[in-house]
Amino acid sequence: MQIHASIEELMGEFDFDPDALKTKYLAERDKRIRTDGIEQYVEVTAEYSRYIDDPYIEPGFEREPLFDEVEVVIIGGGFGGLLAGARLREAGFEDIRVIEKAGDFGGTWYWNRYPGAMCDVESYCYLPLLEELNYIPKHKYSFAPEILEHSKRIARRYNLYENACLQTGVVELRWDESSARWIIKTDRGDRMKAQYVAMANGPLSRPKLPGIPGINDCKGYTFHTSRWDYSYTGGDSSGGLTGLTGKRVGIIGTGATAVQCIPHLGEWAEQLYVFQRTPSSIDVRNNAETDPAWVESLESGWQQQRMDNFNILVNGGDQDEDLVGDGWTDIFRNLTRVAVTLAGRKLGRRLNSEERAQLLELSDYRKMNQIRNRAENIVEDPVLAEALKPWYRQFCKRPCFHDEYLPTYNRPNVTLVDTHGKGVERLTENAVVVDGTSYEIDCLVFATGFEVGTSYTRRAGYDIIGRGGKHLSDHWSEGLRTYHGLQSHGFPNCFFLGFTQTAITVNVPHALNEQAKHVAYILSESRARDKQTIEVTAEAEQDYVDEIRRLSRLGARFYAECTPGYYNSEGEPGNRSGFFSEMYGAGPIQFFKVLEQWRAEGSLEGLDLR
Ligand code: NDP
């Protein structure tokens, strides 16, 4: 690589060879590319369905089926559903029913109770509605039980328990033209009607399992991290896994989830085997208790201001002050558009496209060298440290932040089984086999993540049948088709909250809140205009889809060079159902502005109200 003089002037001397790093990255990617892509995982149905049973409820819950009608049904009681409920209540909607498969509100925080579970996005931004509920999290990064409790607090504050159907899974949603209502069937025999439906299913809600030969032969105790079985391990989310004393435990996966629970497994298991396919990037955490003096200093409107400040900084914008000041803002400031803007200011001119690409690539190498050095400095055994080094660009996989993960490998009872990108070979009755070697285990934890890249309706677990019998699975078979990510033509009064052609941001609840406000606005306007149905026109949907496709080409090359993972549909960045494939490519700052301006304009452009 011929480094531009301007880049050398900006970045100083380089103590690495960028070409050698690029070659290494591509070789590591190639080692992991597989022809079966997302098909390597098995769907958690049939003989695998026990992996998604709810371990947190008392068995035996029963109720009579419902055949009634409500104004709004919200499907999903996680942050998307809670925010939709809150904003609709604020807008004066009384007749709301939340339907939720789990035994309580909380969504991802209901399910993910594994030891060490916490949120690595700053809690003062991440936990929704803090000012509305007059609540301040205990730490800069909250632990899972506090977030679950906060979810329930939101549900109580906005009266969402009233009329809710918990432990209830939707099996079909069908539009009834004659009554202009949705008919919702559930696995509890309900057949209820609703004028409006808000879908808040969550993007990472369906656990996935690797399609490893022998997975059903394993007689060891097995479960997925999102259904942690404390009746077996003992302890709780804060640790104390006394049930693992004397046990040989295996864990498959080293993503963001595994990184948080491995320190606890290492502490309690007699022997822990970590089966690694690709190492994560592990940066500094530095969690801290909330400072009461800081809380005293807060003024009204602080949370929105903090969320906006964070969102701008992690999406390429500039701010005078970095209020959150953590690893996220650091990497985004140094590795994205902000770095380019700052560099331009220093040079006194705009960087050309080549300079821009080079600045970002070289900054990335420098950052990842820092991450790799961190592994080397913390992990005593140099061979082990080497195996824990990630060889890809920072945003190829989700960056992780943890202070106890790497030191866990210094424990004598913890063994990293590096599969060199190949993954686990097979399972036998009592062992995990890698490259011909058997590792005997009593318990095996699948930290293998969640289904991504499959169709929306498959992940939801049911289809939506709109006007004229049109199935959503058909309408979206060639890729998502929405307007502002929230509505689809032929599916009146139905709103999608989440990652369907919207803009994603690190602080996911921020995006959900903007969507919830938008839906509440549309429903309020419809009510004020005395209308019964709201549907996006075919033209508005097409225009928006065109815009999405035009903007979404932006990151394709970047992800093509990445090591496989769910960010690039396991090495298939062109997958239309992929995690980032159909995002609003101009980013969340612009997306939130688009929604806000659309509301301010007031004509409900693109919608047909009847
Ligand atoms: P991931 O999909 O990120 O990780 C799955 C892991 O399983 C990877 O390490 C993967 O390896 C490994 N794996 C899959 N198949 C095999 C196999 N056959 N053999 C060996 N290893 C295998 O799931 P997570 O649950 O860790 O995280 C999912 C997401 O949840 C995160 O990316 C994040 O968005 C969110 N999360 C957020 C947290 C927060 O603090 N806010 C905390 C935890 C999760 P490979 O990399 O090679 O594919």
JSON list of N, CA, C and O and ligand atoms in Angstrom, two decimals, residues 32 34 40-41 109 114 118-121 126 204 208 210 212 225 252-258 260 275-278 397-398 419 422-424 447-450 564-567 570, ligand 1:
[
{"chain": "A", "resi": 32, "resn": "ARG", "atom": "N", "xyz": [-12.66, -19.35, 7.07]},
{"chain": "A", "resi": 32, "resn": "ARG", "atom": "CA", "xyz": [-13.97, -19.50, 7.71]},
{"chain": "A", "resi": 32, "resn": "ARG", "atom": "C", "xyz": [-15.15, -19.53, 6.74]},
{"chain": "A", "resi": 32, "resn": "ARG", "atom": "O", "xyz": [-16.27, -19.85, 7.16]},
{"chain": "A", "resi": 34, "resn": "ARG", "atom": "N", "xyz": [-17.81, -20.76, 4.39]},
{"chain": "A", "resi": 34, "resn": "ARG", "atom": "CA", "xyz": [-18.34, -22.10, 4.15]},
{"chain": "A", "resi": 34, "resn": "ARG", "atom": "C", "xyz": [-19.45, -22.00, 3.12]},
{"chain": "A", "resi": 34, "resn": "ARG", "atom": "O", "xyz": [-20.15, -21.00, 3.05]},
{"chain": "A", "resi": 40, "resn": "GLN", "atom": "N", "xyz": [-25.83, -23.58, 7.91]},
{"chain": "A", "resi": 40, "resn": "GLN", "atom": "CA", "xyz": [-25.06, -24.41, 8.86]},
{"chain": "A", "resi": 40, "resn": "GLN", "atom": "C", "xyz": [-25.79, -24.56, 10.20]},
{"chain": "A", "resi": 40, "resn": "GLN", "atom": "O", "xyz": [-25.43, -25.42, 10.99]},
{"chain": "A", "resi": 41, "resn": "TYR", "atom": "N", "xyz": [-26.77, -23.69, 10.44]},
{"chain": "A", "resi": 41, "resn": "TYR", "atom": "CA", "xyz": [-27.48, -23.74, 11.72]},
{"chain": "A", "resi": 41, "resn": "TYR", "atom": "C", "xyz": [-28.78, -24.51, 11.58]},
{"chain": "A", "resi": 41, "resn": "TYR", "atom": "O", "xyz": [-29.39, -24.49, 10.52]},
{"chain": "A", "resi": 109, "resn": "TRP", "atom": "N", "xyz": [-34.10, -9.13, 27.69]},
{"chain": "A", "resi": 109, "resn": "TRP", "atom": "CA", "xyz": [-33.65, -9.15, 29.09]},
{"chain": "A", "resi": 109, "resn": "TRP", "atom": "C", "xyz": [-34.47, -10.12, 29.93]},
{"chain": "A", "resi": 109, "resn": "TRP", "atom": "O", "xyz": [-34.10, -10.41, 31.07]},
{"chain": "A", "resi": 114, "resn": "TYR", "atom": "N", "xyz": [-28.22, -15.29, 31.61]},
{"chain": "A", "resi": 114, "resn": "TYR", "atom": "CA", "xyz": [-27.00, -16.06, 31.85]},
{"chain": "A", "resi": 114, "resn": "TYR", "atom": "C", "xyz": [-26.09, -15.33, 32.85]},
{"chain": "A", "resi": 114, "resn": "TYR", "atom": "O", "xyz": [-26.19, -14.10, 32.99]},
{"chain": "A", "resi": 118, "resn": "MET", "atom": "N", "xyz": [-25.05, -8.53, 31.05]},
{"chain": "A", "resi": 118, "resn": "MET", "atom": "CA", "xyz": [-25.14, -7.10, 31.29]},
{"chain": "A", "resi": 118, "resn": "MET", "atom": "C", "xyz": [-25.22, -6.39, 29.95]},
{"chain": "A", "resi": 118, "resn": "MET", "atom": "O", "xyz": [-24.99, -7.02, 28.91]},
{"chain": "A", "resi": 119, "resn": "CYS", "atom": "N", "xyz": [-25.53, -5.10, 30.00]},
{"chain": "A", "resi": 119, "resn": "CYS", "atom": "CA", "xyz": [-25.58, -4.36, 28.75]},
{"chain": "A", "resi": 119, "resn": "CYS", "atom": "C", "xyz": [-24.29, -3.57, 28.60]},
{"chain": "A", "resi": 119, "resn": "CYS", "atom": "O", "xyz": [-23.88, -2.87, 29.52]},
{"chain": "A", "resi": 120, "resn": "ASP", "atom": "N", "xyz": [-23.69, -3.68, 27.43]},
{"chain": "A", "resi": 120, "resn": "ASP", "atom": "CA", "xyz": [-22.44, -2.96, 27.26]},
{"chain": "A", "resi": 120, "resn": "ASP", "atom": "C", "xyz": [-22.62, -1.61, 26.57]},
{"chain": "A", "resi": 120, "resn": "ASP", "atom": "O", "xyz": [-21.67, -1.00, 26.13]},
{"chain": "A", "resi": 121, "resn": "VAL", "atom": "N", "xyz": [-23.88, -1.17, 26.49]},
{"chain": "A", "resi": 121, "resn": "VAL", "atom": "CA", "xyz": [-24.13, 0.21, 26.06]},
{"chain": "A", "resi": 121, "resn": "VAL", "atom": "C", "xyz": [-24.47, 0.97, 27.35]},
{"chain": "A", "resi": 121, "resn": "VAL", "atom": "O", "xyz": [-25.15, 0.44, 28.23]},
{"chain": "A", "resi": 126, "resn": "TYR", "atom": "N", "xyz": [-29.20, 3.71, 27.54]},
{"chain": "A", "resi": 126, "resn": "TYR", "atom": "CA", "xyz": [-29.85, 2.48, 27.06]},
{"chain": "A", "resi": 126, "resn": "TYR", "atom": "C", "xyz": [-31.21, 2.22, 27.70]},
{"chain": "A", "resi": 126, "resn": "TYR", "atom": "O", "xyz": [-32.16, 1.81, 27.03]},
{"chain": "A", "resi": 204, "resn": "LEU", "atom": "N", "xyz": [-33.15, -10.29, 17.44]},
{"chain": "A", "resi": 204, "resn": "LEU", "atom": "CA", "xyz": [-32.32, -11.45, 17.83]},
{"chain": "A", "resi": 204, "resn": "LEU", "atom": "C", "xyz": [-33.10, -12.23, 18.88]},
{"chain": "A", "resi": 204, "resn": "LEU", "atom": "O", "xyz": [-32.69, -12.31, 20.04]},
{"chain": "A", "resi": 208, "resn": "LYS", "atom": "N", "xyz": [-30.30, -19.90, 17.92]},
{"chain": "A", "resi": 208, "resn": "LYS", "atom": "CA", "xyz": [-29.93, -20.85, 16.88]},
{"chain": "A", "resi": 208, "resn": "LYS", "atom": "C", "xyz": [-28.91, -21.84, 17.43]},
{"chain": "A", "resi": 208, "resn": "LYS", "atom": "O", "xyz": [-28.16, -21.52, 18.36]},
{"chain": "A", "resi": 210, "resn": "PRO", "atom": "N", "xyz": [-25.92, -24.83, 16.26]},
{"chain": "A", "resi": 210, "resn": "PRO", "atom": "CA", "xyz": [-25.10, -25.25, 15.13]},
{"chain": "A", "resi": 210, "resn": "PRO", "atom": "C", "xyz": [-25.52, -26.64, 14.66]},
{"chain": "A", "resi": 210, "resn": "PRO", "atom": "O", "xyz": [-25.88, -27.49, 15.49]},
{"chain": "A", "resi": 212, "resn": "ILE", "atom": "N", "xyz": [-24.29, -29.43, 14.13]},
{"chain": "A", "resi": 212, "resn": "ILE", "atom": "CA", "xyz": [-23.12, -30.30, 14.33]},
{"chain": "A", "resi": 212, "resn": "ILE", "atom": "C", "xyz": [-23.59, -31.76, 14.36]},
{"chain": "A", "resi": 212, "resn": "ILE", "atom": "O", "xyz": [-24.53, -32.08, 15.09]},
{"chain": "A", "resi": 225, "resn": "THR", "atom": "N", "xyz": [-27.62, -20.33, 25.90]},
{"chain": "A", "resi": 225, "resn": "THR", "atom": "CA", "xyz": [-27.41, -19.25, 26.88]},
{"chain": "A", "resi": 225, "resn": "THR", "atom": "C", "xyz": [-28.68, -18.44, 27.16]},
{"chain": "A", "resi": 225, "resn": "THR", "atom": "O", "xyz": [-28.84, -17.90, 28.25]},
{"chain": "A", "resi": 252, "resn": "ILE", "atom": "N", "xyz": [-19.76, -23.62, 23.61]},
{"chain": "A", "resi": 252, "resn": "ILE", "atom": "CA", "xyz": [-19.48, -23.41, 22.18]},
{"chain": "A", "resi": 252, "resn": "ILE", "atom": "C", "xyz": [-19.84, -21.97, 21.84]},
{"chain": "A", "resi": 252, "resn": "ILE", "atom": "O", "xyz": [-20.98, -21.55, 22.03]},
{"chain": "A", "resi": 253, "resn": "GLY", "atom": "N", "xyz": [-18.88, -21.23, 21.33]},
{"chain": "A", "resi": 253, "resn": "GLY", "atom": "CA", "xyz": [-19.12, -19.84, 20.96]},
{"chain": "A", "resi": 253, "resn": "GLY", "atom": "C", "xyz": [-18.28, -18.90, 21.81]},
{"chain": "A", "resi": 253, "resn": "GLY", "atom": "O", "xyz": [-18.04, -19.17, 23.00]},
{"chain": "A", "resi": 254, "resn": "THR", "atom": "N", "xyz": [-17.84, -17.82, 21.17]},
{"chain": "A", "resi": 254, "resn": "THR", "atom": "CA", "xyz": [-17.07, -16.80, 21.90]},
{"chain": "A", "resi": 254, "resn": "THR", "atom": "C", "xyz": [-17.52, -15.40, 21.46]},
{"chain": "A", "resi": 254, "resn": "THR", "atom": "O", "xyz": [-16.71, -14.48, 21.33]},
{"chain": "A", "resi": 255, "resn": "GLY", "atom": "N", "xyz": [-18.83, -15.25, 21.22]},
{"chain": "A", "resi": 255, "resn": "GLY", "atom": "CA", "xyz": [-19.39, -13.94, 20.87]},
{"chain": "A", "resi": 255, "resn": "GLY", "atom": "C", "xyz": [-19.66, -13.12, 22.13]},
{"chain": "A", "resi": 255, "resn": "GLY", "atom": "O", "xyz": [-19.21, -13.47, 23.23]},
{"chain": "A", "resi": 256, "resn": "ALA", "atom": "N", "xyz": [-20.42, -12.03, 21.96]},
{"chain": "A", "resi": 256, "resn": "ALA", "atom": "CA", "xyz": [-20.66, -11.09, 23.07]},
{"chain": "A", "resi": 256, "resn": "ALA", "atom": "C", "xyz": [-21.27, -11.78, 24.30]},
{"chain": "A", "resi": 256, "resn": "ALA", "atom": "O", "xyz": [-20.97, -11.42, 25.44]},
{"chain": "A", "resi": 257, "resn": "THR", "atom": "N", "xyz": [-22.12, -12.78, 24.07]},
{"chain": "A", "resi": 257, "resn": "THR", "atom": "CA", "xyz": [-22.75, -13.48, 25.19]},
{"chain": "A", "resi": 257, "resn": "THR", "atom": "C", "xyz": [-21.73, -14.32, 25.94]},
{"chain": "A", "resi": 257, "resn": "THR", "atom": "O", "xyz": [-21.60, -14.23, 27.17]},
{"chain": "A", "resi": 258, "resn": "ALA", "atom": "N", "xyz": [-21.00, -15.14, 25.19]},
{"chain": "A", "resi": 258, "resn": "ALA", "atom": "CA", "xyz": [-20.02, -16.04, 25.82]},
{"chain": "A", "resi": 258, "resn": "ALA", "atom": "C", "xyz": [-18.99, -15.24, 26.60]},
{"chain": "A", "resi": 258, "resn": "ALA", "atom": "O", "xyz": [-18.58, -15.64, 27.70]},
{"chain": "A", "resi": 260, "resn": "GLN", "atom": "N", "xyz": [-19.33, -12.67, 28.25]},
{"chain": "A", "resi": 260, "resn": "GLN", "atom": "CA", "xyz": [-19.83, -12.27, 29.57]},
{"chain": "A", "resi": 260, "resn": "GLN", "atom": "C", "xyz": [-19.99, -13.45, 30.53]},
{"chain": "A", "resi": 260, "resn": "GLN", "atom": "O", "xyz": [-19.84, -13.30, 31.74]},
{"chain": "A", "resi": 275, "resn": "PHE", "atom": "N", "xyz": [-14.85, -23.69, 23.33]},
{"chain": "A", "resi": 275, "resn": "PHE", "atom": "CA", "xyz": [-14.64, -24.07, 21.92]},
{"chain": "A", "resi": 275, "resn": "PHE", "atom": "C", "xyz": [-14.79, -22.82, 21.05]},
{"chain": "A", "resi": 275, "resn": "PHE", "atom": "O", "xyz": [-15.89, -22.28, 20.90]},
{"chain": "A", "resi": 276, "resn": "GLN", "atom": "N", "xyz": [-13.67, -22.37, 20.55]},
{"chain": "A", "resi": 276, "resn": "GLN", "atom": "CA", "xyz": [-13.65, -21.11, 19.82]},
{"chain": "A", "resi": 276, "resn": "GLN", "atom": "C", "xyz": [-13.49, -21.32, 18.31]},
{"chain": "A", "resi": 276, "resn": "GLN", "atom": "O", "xyz": [-12.64, -22.08, 17.87]},
{"chain": "A", "resi": 277, "resn": "ARG", "atom": "N", "xyz": [-14.36, -20.62, 17.56]},
{"chain": "A", "resi": 277, "resn": "ARG", "atom": "CA", "xyz": [-14.18, -20.64, 16.10]},
{"chain": "A", "resi": 277, "resn": "ARG", "atom": "C", "xyz": [-13.50, -19.34, 15.67]},
{"chain": "A", "resi": 277, "resn": "ARG", "atom": "O", "xyz": [-12.53, -19.36, 14.94]},
{"chain": "A", "resi": 278, "resn": "THR", "atom": "N", "xyz": [-14.03, -18.21, 16.16]},
{"chain": "A", "resi": 278, "resn": "THR", "atom": "CA", "xyz": [-13.41, -16.91, 15.84]},
{"chain": "A", "resi": 278, "resn": "THR", "atom": "C", "xyz": [-13.35, -16.09, 17.13]},
{"chain": "A", "resi": 278, "resn": "THR", "atom": "O", "xyz": [-14.38, -15.94, 17.80]},
{"chain": "A", "resi": 397, "resn": "LYS", "atom": "N", "xyz": [-17.35, -7.73, 13.31]},
{"chain": "A", "resi": 397, "resn": "LYS", "atom": "CA", "xyz": [-18.14, -8.43, 14.31]},
{"chain": "A", "resi": 397, "resn": "LYS", "atom": "C", "xyz": [-18.44, -7.44, 15.41]},
{"chain": "A", "resi": 397, "resn": "LYS", "atom": "O", "xyz": [-17.80, -6.39, 15.50]},
{"chain": "A", "resi": 398, "resn": "ARG", "atom": "N", "xyz": [-19.38, -7.82, 16.25]},
{"chain": "A", "resi": 398, "resn": "ARG", "atom": "CA", "xyz": [-19.73, -6.87, 17.30]},
{"chain": "A", "resi": 398, "resn": "ARG", "atom": "C", "xyz": [-18.56, -6.68, 18.27]},
{"chain": "A", "resi": 398, "resn": "ARG", "atom": "O", "xyz": [-18.08, -7.65, 18.86]},
{"chain": "A", "resi": 419, "resn": "THR", "atom": "N", "xyz": [-10.46, -23.93, 17.39]},
{"chain": "A", "resi": 419, "resn": "THR", "atom": "CA", "xyz": [-10.81, -24.80, 16.26]},
{"chain": "A", "resi": 419, "resn": "THR", "atom": "C", "xyz": [-10.29, -24.22, 14.94]},
{"chain": "A", "resi": 419, "resn": "THR", "atom": "O", "xyz": [-10.66, -24.70, 13.87]},
{"chain": "A", "resi": 422, "resn": "LYS", "atom": "N", "xyz": [-12.70, -23.57, 12.16]},
{"chain": "A", "resi": 422, "resn": "LYS", "atom": "CA", "xyz": [-13.48, -24.69, 11.60]},
{"chain": "A", "resi": 422, "resn": "LYS", "atom": "C", "xyz": [-14.71, -25.02, 12.44]},
{"chain": "A", "resi": 422, "resn": "LYS", "atom": "O", "xyz": [-15.66, -25.63, 11.95]},
{"chain": "A", "resi": 423, "resn": "GLY", "atom": "N", "xyz": [-14.68, -24.68, 13.70]},
{"chain": "A", "resi": 423, "resn": "GLY", "atom": "CA", "xyz": [-15.82, -25.01, 14.56]},
{"chain": "A", "resi": 423, "resn": "GLY", "atom": "C", "xyz": [-15.72, -26.43, 15.08]},
{"chain": "A", "resi": 423, "resn": "GLY", "atom": "O", "xyz": [-14.81, -27.19, 14.72]},
{"chain": "A", "resi": 424, "resn": "VAL", "atom": "N", "xyz": [-16.70, -26.75, 15.91]},
{"chain": "A", "resi": 424, "resn": "VAL", "atom": "CA", "xyz": [-16.72, -28.08, 16.52]},
{"chain": "A", "resi": 424, "resn": "VAL", "atom": "C", "xyz": [-17.03, -29.11, 15.45]},
{"chain": "A", "resi": 424, "resn": "VAL", "atom": "O", "xyz": [-17.88, -28.89, 14.58]},
{"chain": "A", "resi": 447, "resn": "ALA", "atom": "N", "xyz": [-23.50, -21.12, 23.24]},
{"chain": "A", "resi": 447, "resn": "ALA", "atom": "CA", "xyz": [-23.50, -19.63, 23.18]},
{"chain": "A", "resi": 447, "resn": "ALA", "atom": "C", "xyz": [-23.41, -19.27, 21.71]},
{"chain": "A", "resi": 447, "resn": "ALA", "atom": "O", "xyz": [-22.54, -18.51, 21.28]},
{"chain": "A", "resi": 448, "resn": "THR", "atom": "N", "xyz": [-24.32, -19.86, 20.93]},
{"chain": "A", "resi": 448, "resn": "THR", "atom": "CA", "xyz": [-24.19, -19.81, 19.47]},
{"chain": "A", "resi": 448, "resn": "THR", "atom": "C", "xyz": [-25.11, -18.78, 18.82]},
{"chain": "A", "resi": 448, "resn": "THR", "atom": "O", "xyz": [-25.30, -18.80, 17.60]},
{"chain": "A", "resi": 449, "resn": "GLY", "atom": "N", "xyz": [-25.68, -17.90, 19.63]},
{"chain": "A", "resi": 449, "resn": "GLY", "atom": "CA", "xyz": [-26.37, -16.75, 19.07]},
{"chain": "A", "resi": 449, "resn": "GLY", "atom": "C", "xyz": [-27.79, -17.00, 18.60]},
{"chain": "A", "resi": 449, "resn": "GLY", "atom": "O", "xyz": [-28.44, -17.99, 18.99]},
{"chain": "A", "resi": 450, "resn": "PHE", "atom": "N", "xyz": [-28.23, -16.13, 17.71]},
{"chain": "A", "resi": 450, "resn": "PHE", "atom": "CA", "xyz": [-29.64, -16.05, 17.34]},
{"chain": "A", "resi": 450, "resn": "PHE", "atom": "C", "xyz": [-29.79, -16.04, 15.83]},
{"chain": "A", "resi": 450, "resn": "PHE", "atom": "O", "xyz": [-28.89, -15.60, 15.11]},
{"chain": "A", "resi": 564, "resn": "PRO", "atom": "N", "xyz": [-16.66, -14.29, 8.36]},
{"chain": "A", "resi": 564, "resn": "PRO", "atom": "CA", "xyz": [-18.10, -14.53, 8.45]},
{"chain": "A", "resi": 564, "resn": "PRO", "atom": "C", "xyz": [-18.66, -14.37, 9.87]},
{"chain": "A", "resi": 564, "resn": "PRO", "atom": "O", "xyz": [-17.95, -14.55, 10.85]},
{"chain": "A", "resi": 565, "resn": "GLY", "atom": "N", "xyz": [-19.90, -14.03, 9.93]},
{"chain": "A", "resi": 565, "resn": "GLY", "atom": "CA", "xyz": [-20.60, -13.85, 11.19]},
{"chain": "A", "resi": 565, "resn": "GLY", "atom": "C", "xyz": [-21.99, -13.37, 10.86]},
{"chain": "A", "resi": 565, "resn": "GLY", "atom": "O", "xyz": [-22.33, -13.24, 9.68]},
{"chain": "A", "resi": 566, "resn": "TYR", "atom": "N", "xyz": [-22.80, -13.07, 11.86]},
{"chain": "A", "resi": 566, "resn": "TYR", "atom": "CA", "xyz": [-24.17, -12.71, 11.53]},
{"chain": "A", "resi": 566, "resn": "TYR", "atom": "C", "xyz": [-24.26, -11.32, 10.90]},
{"chain": "A", "resi": 566, "resn": "TYR", "atom": "O", "xyz": [-25.23, -10.99, 10.24]},
{"chain": "A", "resi": 567, "resn": "TYR", "atom": "N", "xyz": [-23.22, -10.47, 11.07]},
{"chain": "A", "resi": 567, "resn": "TYR", "atom": "CA", "xyz": [-23.25, -9.15, 10.45]},
{"chain": "A", "resi": 567, "resn": "TYR", "atom": "C", "xyz": [-23.25, -9.26, 8.92]},
{"chain": "A", "resi": 567, "resn": "TYR", "atom": "O", "xyz": [-23.75, -8.38, 8.24]},
{"chain": "A", "resi": 570, "resn": "GLU", "atom": "N", "xyz": [-23.01, -14.73, 7.50]},
{"chain": "A", "resi": 570, "resn": "GLU", "atom": "CA", "xyz": [-22.01, -15.80, 7.41]},
{"chain": "A", "resi": 570, "resn": "GLU", "atom": "C", "xyz": [-21.27, -15.78, 6.07]},
{"chain": "A", "resi": 570, "resn": "GLU", "atom": "O", "xyz": [-21.10, -16.81, 5.42]},
{"chain": "B", "resi": 1, "resn": "NDP", "atom": "P1", "xyz": [-23.06, -14.48, 18.22]},
{"chain": "B", "resi": 1, "resn": "NDP", "atom": "O1", "xyz": [-23.82, -14.84, 17.02]},
{"chain": "B", "resi": 1, "resn": "NDP", "atom": "O2", "xyz": [-22.41, -13.16, 18.27]},
{"chain": "B", "resi": 1, "resn": "NDP", "atom": "O3", "xyz": [-21.97, -15.55, 18.57]},
{"chain": "B", "resi": 1, "resn": "NDP", "atom": "C1", "xyz": [-22.15, -16.91, 18.30]},
{"chain": "B", "resi": 1, "resn": "NDP", "atom": "C2", "xyz": [-20.85, -17.62, 18.57]},
{"chain": "B", "resi": 1, "resn": "NDP", "atom": "O4", "xyz": [-21.01, -19.01, 18.32]},
{"chain": "B", "resi": 1, "resn": "NDP", "atom": "C3", "xyz": [-19.72, -17.14, 17.68]},
{"chain": "B", "resi": 1, "resn": "NDP", "atom": "O5", "xyz": [-18.56, -17.05, 18.44]},
{"chain": "B", "resi": 1, "resn": "NDP", "atom": "C4", "xyz": [-19.63, -18.23, 16.63]},
{"chain": "B", "resi": 1, "resn": "NDP", "atom": "O6", "xyz": [-18.39, -18.34, 16.01]},
{"chain": "B", "resi": 1, "resn": "NDP", "atom": "C5", "xyz": [-19.92, -19.43, 17.51]},
{"chain": "B", "resi": 1, "resn": "NDP", "atom": "N1", "xyz": [-20.28, -20.63, 16.75]},
{"chain": "B", "resi": 1, "resn": "NDP", "atom": "C6", "xyz": [-21.35, -20.82, 15.96]},
{"chain": "B", "resi": 1, "resn": "NDP", "atom": "N2", "xyz": [-21.33, -22.05, 15.43]},
{"chain": "B", "resi": 1, "resn": "NDP", "atom": "C7", "xyz": [-20.21, -22.67, 15.89]},
{"chain": "B", "resi": 1, "resn": "NDP", "atom": "C8", "xyz": [-19.63, -23.93, 15.70]},
{"chain": "B", "resi": 1, "resn": "NDP", "atom": "N3", "xyz": [-20.18, -24.83, 14.88]},
{"chain": "B", "resi": 1, "resn": "NDP", "atom": "N4", "xyz": [-18.49, -24.22, 16.37]},
{"chain": "B", "resi": 1, "resn": "NDP", "atom": "C9", "xyz": [-17.92, -23.30, 17.17]},
{"chain": "B", "resi": 1, "resn": "NDP", "atom": "N5", "xyz": [-18.42, -22.08, 17.38]},
{"chain": "B", "resi": 1, "resn": "NDP", "atom": "C10", "xyz": [-19.55, -21.76, 16.75]},
{"chain": "B", "resi": 1, "resn": "NDP", "atom": "O7", "xyz": [-24.11, -14.63, 19.45]},
{"chain": "B", "resi": 1, "resn": "NDP", "atom": "P2", "xyz": [-24.10, -13.95, 20.89]},
{"chain": "B", "resi": 1, "resn": "NDP", "atom": "O8", "xyz": [-25.23, -14.54, 21.65]},
{"chain": "B", "resi": 1, "resn": "NDP", "atom": "O9", "xyz": [-22.77, -13.99, 21.49]},
{"chain": "B", "resi": 1, "resn": "NDP", "atom": "O10", "xyz": [-24.40, -12.44, 20.60]},
{"chain": "B", "resi": 1, "resn": "NDP", "atom": "C11", "xyz": [-25.49, -12.06, 19.77]},
{"chain": "B", "resi": 1, "resn": "NDP", "atom": "C12", "xyz": [-25.72, -10.58, 19.85]},
{"chain": "B", "resi": 1, "resn": "NDP", "atom": "O11", "xyz": [-26.45, -10.26, 21.02]},
{"chain": "B", "resi": 1, "resn": "NDP", "atom": "C13", "xyz": [-24.47, -9.72, 19.95]},
{"chain": "B", "resi": 1, "resn": "NDP", "atom": "O12", "xyz": [-23.80, -9.56, 18.77]},
{"chain": "B", "resi": 1, "resn": "NDP", "atom": "C14", "xyz": [-25.06, -8.45, 20.46]},
{"chain": "B", "resi": 1, "resn": "NDP", "atom": "O13", "xyz": [-25.65, -7.70, 19.45]},
{"chain": "B", "resi": 1, "resn": "NDP", "atom": "C15", "xyz": [-26.12, -8.97, 21.42]},
{"chain": "B", "resi": 1, "resn": "NDP", "atom": "N6", "xyz": [-25.55, -8.96, 22.77]},
{"chain": "B", "resi": 1, "resn": "NDP", "atom": "C16", "xyz": [-25.47, -7.75, 23.38]},
{"chain": "B", "resi": 1, "resn": "NDP", "atom": "C17", "xyz": [-24.93, -7.64, 24.60]},
{"chain": "B", "resi": 1, "resn": "NDP", "atom": "C18", "xyz": [-24.87, -6.29, 25.21]},
{"chain": "B", "resi": 1, "resn": "NDP", "atom": "O14", "xyz": [-24.10, -6.10, 26.11]},
{"chain": "B", "resi": 1, "resn": "NDP", "atom": "N7", "xyz": [-25.63, -5.31, 24.79]},
{"chain": "B", "resi": 1, "resn": "NDP", "atom": "C19", "xyz": [-24.40, -8.78, 25.33]},
{"chain": "B", "resi": 1, "resn": "NDP", "atom": "C20", "xyz": [-24.56, -10.04, 24.62]},
{"chain": "B", "resi": 1, "resn": "NDP", "atom": "C21", "xyz": [-25.11, -10.10, 23.37]},
{"chain": "B", "resi": 1, "resn": "NDP", "atom": "P3", "xyz": [-18.06, -17.43, 14.71]},
{"chain": "B", "resi": 1, "resn": "NDP", "atom": "O15", "xyz": [-17.74, -16.07, 15.24]},
{"chain": "B", "resi": 1, "resn": "NDP", "atom": "O16", "xyz": [-16.92, -18.08, 14.07]},
{"chain": "B", "resi": 1, "resn": "NDP", "atom": "O17", "xyz": [-19.28, -17.43, 13.86]}
]
